[in-house]
CSV table of C-alpha atoms and ligand atoms in Angstrom, one decimal:
chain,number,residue,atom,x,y,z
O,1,UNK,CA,0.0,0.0,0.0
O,2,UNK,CA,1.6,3.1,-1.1
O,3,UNK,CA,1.4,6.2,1.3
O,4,UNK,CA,2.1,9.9,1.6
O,5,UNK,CA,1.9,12.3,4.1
O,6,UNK,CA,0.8,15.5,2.9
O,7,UNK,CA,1.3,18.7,5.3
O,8,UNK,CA,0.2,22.0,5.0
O,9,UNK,CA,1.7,24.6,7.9
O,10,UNK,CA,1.6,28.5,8.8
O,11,UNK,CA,3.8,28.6,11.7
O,12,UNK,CA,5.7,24.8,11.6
O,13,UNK,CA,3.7,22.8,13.9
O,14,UNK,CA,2.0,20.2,11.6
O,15,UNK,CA,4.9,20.5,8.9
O,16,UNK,CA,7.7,19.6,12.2
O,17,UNK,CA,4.8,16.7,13.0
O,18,UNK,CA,4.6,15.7,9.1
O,19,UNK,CA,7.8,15.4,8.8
O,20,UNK,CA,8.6,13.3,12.0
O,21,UNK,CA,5.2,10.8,10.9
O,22,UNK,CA,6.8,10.4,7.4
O,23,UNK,CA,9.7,9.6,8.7
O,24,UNK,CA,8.5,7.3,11.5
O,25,UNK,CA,6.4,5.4,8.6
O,26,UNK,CA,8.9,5.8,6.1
O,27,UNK,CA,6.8,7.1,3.4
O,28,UNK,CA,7.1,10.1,1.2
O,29,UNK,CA,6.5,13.4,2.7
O,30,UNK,CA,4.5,16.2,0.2
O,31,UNK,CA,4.3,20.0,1.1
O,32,UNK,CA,1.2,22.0,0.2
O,33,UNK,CA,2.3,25.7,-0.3
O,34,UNK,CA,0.7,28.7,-1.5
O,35,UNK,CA,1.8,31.0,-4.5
O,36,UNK,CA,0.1,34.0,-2.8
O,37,UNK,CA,1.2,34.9,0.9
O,38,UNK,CA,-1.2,34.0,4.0
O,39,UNK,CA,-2.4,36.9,5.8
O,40,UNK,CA,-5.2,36.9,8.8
O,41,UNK,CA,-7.4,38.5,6.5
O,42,UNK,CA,-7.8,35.8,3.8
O,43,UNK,CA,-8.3,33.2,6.5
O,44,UNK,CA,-11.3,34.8,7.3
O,45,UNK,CA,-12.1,35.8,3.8
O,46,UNK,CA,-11.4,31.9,2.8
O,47,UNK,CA,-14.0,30.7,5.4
O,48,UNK,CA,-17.0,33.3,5.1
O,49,UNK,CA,-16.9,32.7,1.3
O,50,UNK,CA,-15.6,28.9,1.3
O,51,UNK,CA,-12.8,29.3,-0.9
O,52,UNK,CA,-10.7,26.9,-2.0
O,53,UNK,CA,-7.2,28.6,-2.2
O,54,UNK,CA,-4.7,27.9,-4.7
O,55,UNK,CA,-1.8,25.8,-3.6
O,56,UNK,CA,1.1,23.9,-5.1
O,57,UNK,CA,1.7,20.9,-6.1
O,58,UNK,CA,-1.6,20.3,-7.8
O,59,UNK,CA,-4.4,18.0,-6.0
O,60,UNK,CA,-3.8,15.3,-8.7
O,61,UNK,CA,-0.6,14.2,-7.4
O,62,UNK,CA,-2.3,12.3,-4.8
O,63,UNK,CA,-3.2,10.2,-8.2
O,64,UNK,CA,0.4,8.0,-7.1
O,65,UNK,CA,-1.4,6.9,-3.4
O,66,UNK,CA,-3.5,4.5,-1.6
O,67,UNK,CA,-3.5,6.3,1.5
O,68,UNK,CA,-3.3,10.1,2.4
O,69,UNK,CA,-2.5,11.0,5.9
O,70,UNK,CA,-3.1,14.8,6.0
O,71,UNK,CA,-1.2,17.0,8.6
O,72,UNK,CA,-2.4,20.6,9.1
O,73,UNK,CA,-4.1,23.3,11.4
O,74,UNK,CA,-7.5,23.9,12.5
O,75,UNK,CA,-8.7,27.6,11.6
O,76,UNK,CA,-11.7,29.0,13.1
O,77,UNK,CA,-12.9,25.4,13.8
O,78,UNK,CA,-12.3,24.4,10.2
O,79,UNK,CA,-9.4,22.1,8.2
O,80,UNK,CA,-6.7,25.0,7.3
O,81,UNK,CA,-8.0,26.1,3.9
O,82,UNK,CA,-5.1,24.6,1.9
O,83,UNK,CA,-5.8,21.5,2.4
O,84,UNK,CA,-9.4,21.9,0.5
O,85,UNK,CA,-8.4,21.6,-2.8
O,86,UNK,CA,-7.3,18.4,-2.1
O,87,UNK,CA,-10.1,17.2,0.0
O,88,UNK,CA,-12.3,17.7,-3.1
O,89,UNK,CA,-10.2,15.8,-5.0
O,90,UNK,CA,-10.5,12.8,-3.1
O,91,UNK,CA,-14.5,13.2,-3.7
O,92,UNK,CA,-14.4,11.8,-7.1
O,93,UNK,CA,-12.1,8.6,-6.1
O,94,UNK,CA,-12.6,6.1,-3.2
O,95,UNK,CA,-8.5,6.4,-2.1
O,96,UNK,CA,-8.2,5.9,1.9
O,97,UNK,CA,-7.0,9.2,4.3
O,98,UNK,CA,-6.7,10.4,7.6
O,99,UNK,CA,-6.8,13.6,9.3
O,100,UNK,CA,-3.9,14.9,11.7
O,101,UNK,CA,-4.0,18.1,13.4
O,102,UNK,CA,-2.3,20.3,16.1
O,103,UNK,CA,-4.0,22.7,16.7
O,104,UNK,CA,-4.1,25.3,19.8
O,105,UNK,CA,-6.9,23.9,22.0
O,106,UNK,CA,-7.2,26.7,24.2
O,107,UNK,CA,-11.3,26.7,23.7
O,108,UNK,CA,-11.7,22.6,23.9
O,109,UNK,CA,-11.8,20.2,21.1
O,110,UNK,CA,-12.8,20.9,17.4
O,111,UNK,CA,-16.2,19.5,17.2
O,112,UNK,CA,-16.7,20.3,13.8
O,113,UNK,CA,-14.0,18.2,11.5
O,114,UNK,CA,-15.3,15.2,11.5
O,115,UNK,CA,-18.9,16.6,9.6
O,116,UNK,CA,-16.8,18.9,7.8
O,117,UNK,CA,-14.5,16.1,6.5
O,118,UNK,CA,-17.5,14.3,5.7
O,119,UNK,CA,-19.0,16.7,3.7
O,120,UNK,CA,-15.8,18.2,2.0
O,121,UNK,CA,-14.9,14.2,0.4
O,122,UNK,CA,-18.0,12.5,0.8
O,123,UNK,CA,-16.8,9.7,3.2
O,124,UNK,CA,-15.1,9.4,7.0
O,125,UNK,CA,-11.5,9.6,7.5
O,126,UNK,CA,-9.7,6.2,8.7
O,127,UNK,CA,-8.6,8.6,11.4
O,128,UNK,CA,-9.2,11.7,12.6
O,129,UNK,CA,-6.6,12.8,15.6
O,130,UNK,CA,-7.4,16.3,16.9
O,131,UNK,CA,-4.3,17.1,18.8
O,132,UNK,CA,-3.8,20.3,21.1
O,133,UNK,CA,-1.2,22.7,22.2
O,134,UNK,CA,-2.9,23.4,25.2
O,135,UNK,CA,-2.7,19.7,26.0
O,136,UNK,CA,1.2,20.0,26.0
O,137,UNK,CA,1.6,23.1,28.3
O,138,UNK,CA,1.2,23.2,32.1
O,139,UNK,CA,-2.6,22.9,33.1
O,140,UNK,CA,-2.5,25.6,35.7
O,141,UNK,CA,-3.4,28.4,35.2
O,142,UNK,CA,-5.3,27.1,32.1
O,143,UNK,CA,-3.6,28.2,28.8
O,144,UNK,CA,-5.6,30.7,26.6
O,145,UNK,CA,-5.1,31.6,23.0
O,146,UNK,CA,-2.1,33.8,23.3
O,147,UNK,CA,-0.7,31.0,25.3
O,148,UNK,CA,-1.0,27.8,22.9
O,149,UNK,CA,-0.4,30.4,19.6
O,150,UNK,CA,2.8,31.5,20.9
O,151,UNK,CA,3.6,28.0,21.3
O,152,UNK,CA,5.8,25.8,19.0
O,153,UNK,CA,6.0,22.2,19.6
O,154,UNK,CA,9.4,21.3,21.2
O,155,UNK,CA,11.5,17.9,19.8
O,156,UNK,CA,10.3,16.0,22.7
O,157,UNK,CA,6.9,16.7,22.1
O,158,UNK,CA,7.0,15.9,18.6
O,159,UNK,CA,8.7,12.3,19.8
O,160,UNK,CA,6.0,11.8,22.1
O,161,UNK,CA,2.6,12.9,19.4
O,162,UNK,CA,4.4,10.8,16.7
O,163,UNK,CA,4.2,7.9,18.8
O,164,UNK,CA,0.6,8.0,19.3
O,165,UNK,CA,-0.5,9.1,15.8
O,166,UNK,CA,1.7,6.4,14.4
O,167,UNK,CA,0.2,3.6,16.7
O,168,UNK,CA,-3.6,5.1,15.6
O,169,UNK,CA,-2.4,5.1,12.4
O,170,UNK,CA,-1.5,1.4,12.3
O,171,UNK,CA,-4.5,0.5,14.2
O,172,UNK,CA,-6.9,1.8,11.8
O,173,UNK,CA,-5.3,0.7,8.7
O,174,UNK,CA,-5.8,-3.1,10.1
O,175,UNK,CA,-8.8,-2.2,10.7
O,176,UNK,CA,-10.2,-1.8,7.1
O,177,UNK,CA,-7.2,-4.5,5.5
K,1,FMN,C1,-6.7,32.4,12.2
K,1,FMN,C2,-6.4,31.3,13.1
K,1,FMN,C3,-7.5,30.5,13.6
K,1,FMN,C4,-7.3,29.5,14.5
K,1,FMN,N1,-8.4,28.7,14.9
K,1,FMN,C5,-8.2,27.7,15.7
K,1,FMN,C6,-9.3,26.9,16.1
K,1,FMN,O1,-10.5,27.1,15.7
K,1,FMN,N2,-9.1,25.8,16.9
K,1,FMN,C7,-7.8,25.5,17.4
K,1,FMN,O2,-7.7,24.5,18.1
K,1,FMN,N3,-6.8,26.2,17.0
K,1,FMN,C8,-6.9,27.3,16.2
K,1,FMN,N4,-5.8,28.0,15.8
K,1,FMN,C9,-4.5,27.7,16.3
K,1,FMN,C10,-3.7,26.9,15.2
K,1,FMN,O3,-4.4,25.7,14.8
K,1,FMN,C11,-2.3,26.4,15.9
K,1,FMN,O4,-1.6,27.6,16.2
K,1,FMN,C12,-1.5,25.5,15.0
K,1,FMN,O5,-0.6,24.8,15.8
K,1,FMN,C13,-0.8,26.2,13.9
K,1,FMN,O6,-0.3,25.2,13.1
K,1,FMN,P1,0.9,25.5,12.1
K,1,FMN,O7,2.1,25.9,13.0
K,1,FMN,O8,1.2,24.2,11.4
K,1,FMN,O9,0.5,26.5,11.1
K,1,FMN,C14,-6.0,29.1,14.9
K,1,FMN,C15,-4.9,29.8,14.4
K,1,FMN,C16,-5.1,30.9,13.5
K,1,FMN,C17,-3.9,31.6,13.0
């Protein structure tokens, strides 16, 4: 079964995760960038209007893949918007993915992936692992937004989540073989 891991990052916390899953699987590792620079503005812009940005390489090059493990942020309770264009793609074909995600936490879980992953490719992930930064800093006094944003994920954490996600990983994939 051939697999990729596919990242999309603002700030280097899924792309530093990506990169330590691909490894830990041993599979190919794509980057999703953007010809136009990422301001505030057009994340909001992106999700009032439901834009599908522009982003390099092109969704077909997930043609190559069995499985897609995709690794980005949550934004405003929504997958980063980068990541759409591929999402959509995997509408028309019936190729496996998961969803990977740290994101900051500070206001509880992201309820709202899972139904919008469903309606964005038509079908449920093998996986969906919500991770959060407020999860990895000190629970007292409880970590708000400026906290977990600030944060970027240290080389120990990044040990510790790849563990996990790899293990989930694993587990689901035997679950559909
Ligand atoms: C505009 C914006 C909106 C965000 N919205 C959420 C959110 O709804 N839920 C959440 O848990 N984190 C949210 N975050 C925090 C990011 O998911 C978090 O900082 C993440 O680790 C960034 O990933 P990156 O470094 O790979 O870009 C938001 C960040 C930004 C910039």
């Amino acid at each position: 079964m051939k697999t990729a891991v596919i990242s999309y990052s603002l700030t280097g916390n899924n792309e530093a995760l990506a990169n330590s899953i691909a490894e830990e699987l041993a599979v190919e590792h794509i980057r999703i960038t953007e010809p136009k620079p990422r301001t505030m503005g057009s994340i909001v812009l992106d999700t009032i209007f439901n834009r599908t940005p522009q982003v390099q390489p092109m969704s077909s090059r997930l043609e190559n893949y069995d499985l897609i493990l995709f690794c980005g942020p949550v934004w405003l309770g929504q997958v980063a918007t980068p990541l759409r264009a591929y999402l959509k793609y995997l509408k028309t074909d019936l190729r496996r993915y998961a969803f990977i995600s740290i994101s900051g936490g500070a206001d509880g879980a992201n309820t709202k992936l899972a139904g919008e992953l469903k309606k964005r490719v038509g079908r449920e992930p093998i996986a969906l692992i919500d991770l959060h930064i407020a999860d990895l800093l000190p629970p007292d006094p409880k970590p708000v937004r400026k906290d977990t944003s600030a944060y970027r994920i240290s080389d120990g954490d990044i040990e510790k989540l790849t563990g996990t996600i790899v293990k989930t990983v694993r587990e689901a994939i035997s679950n559909w073989q």
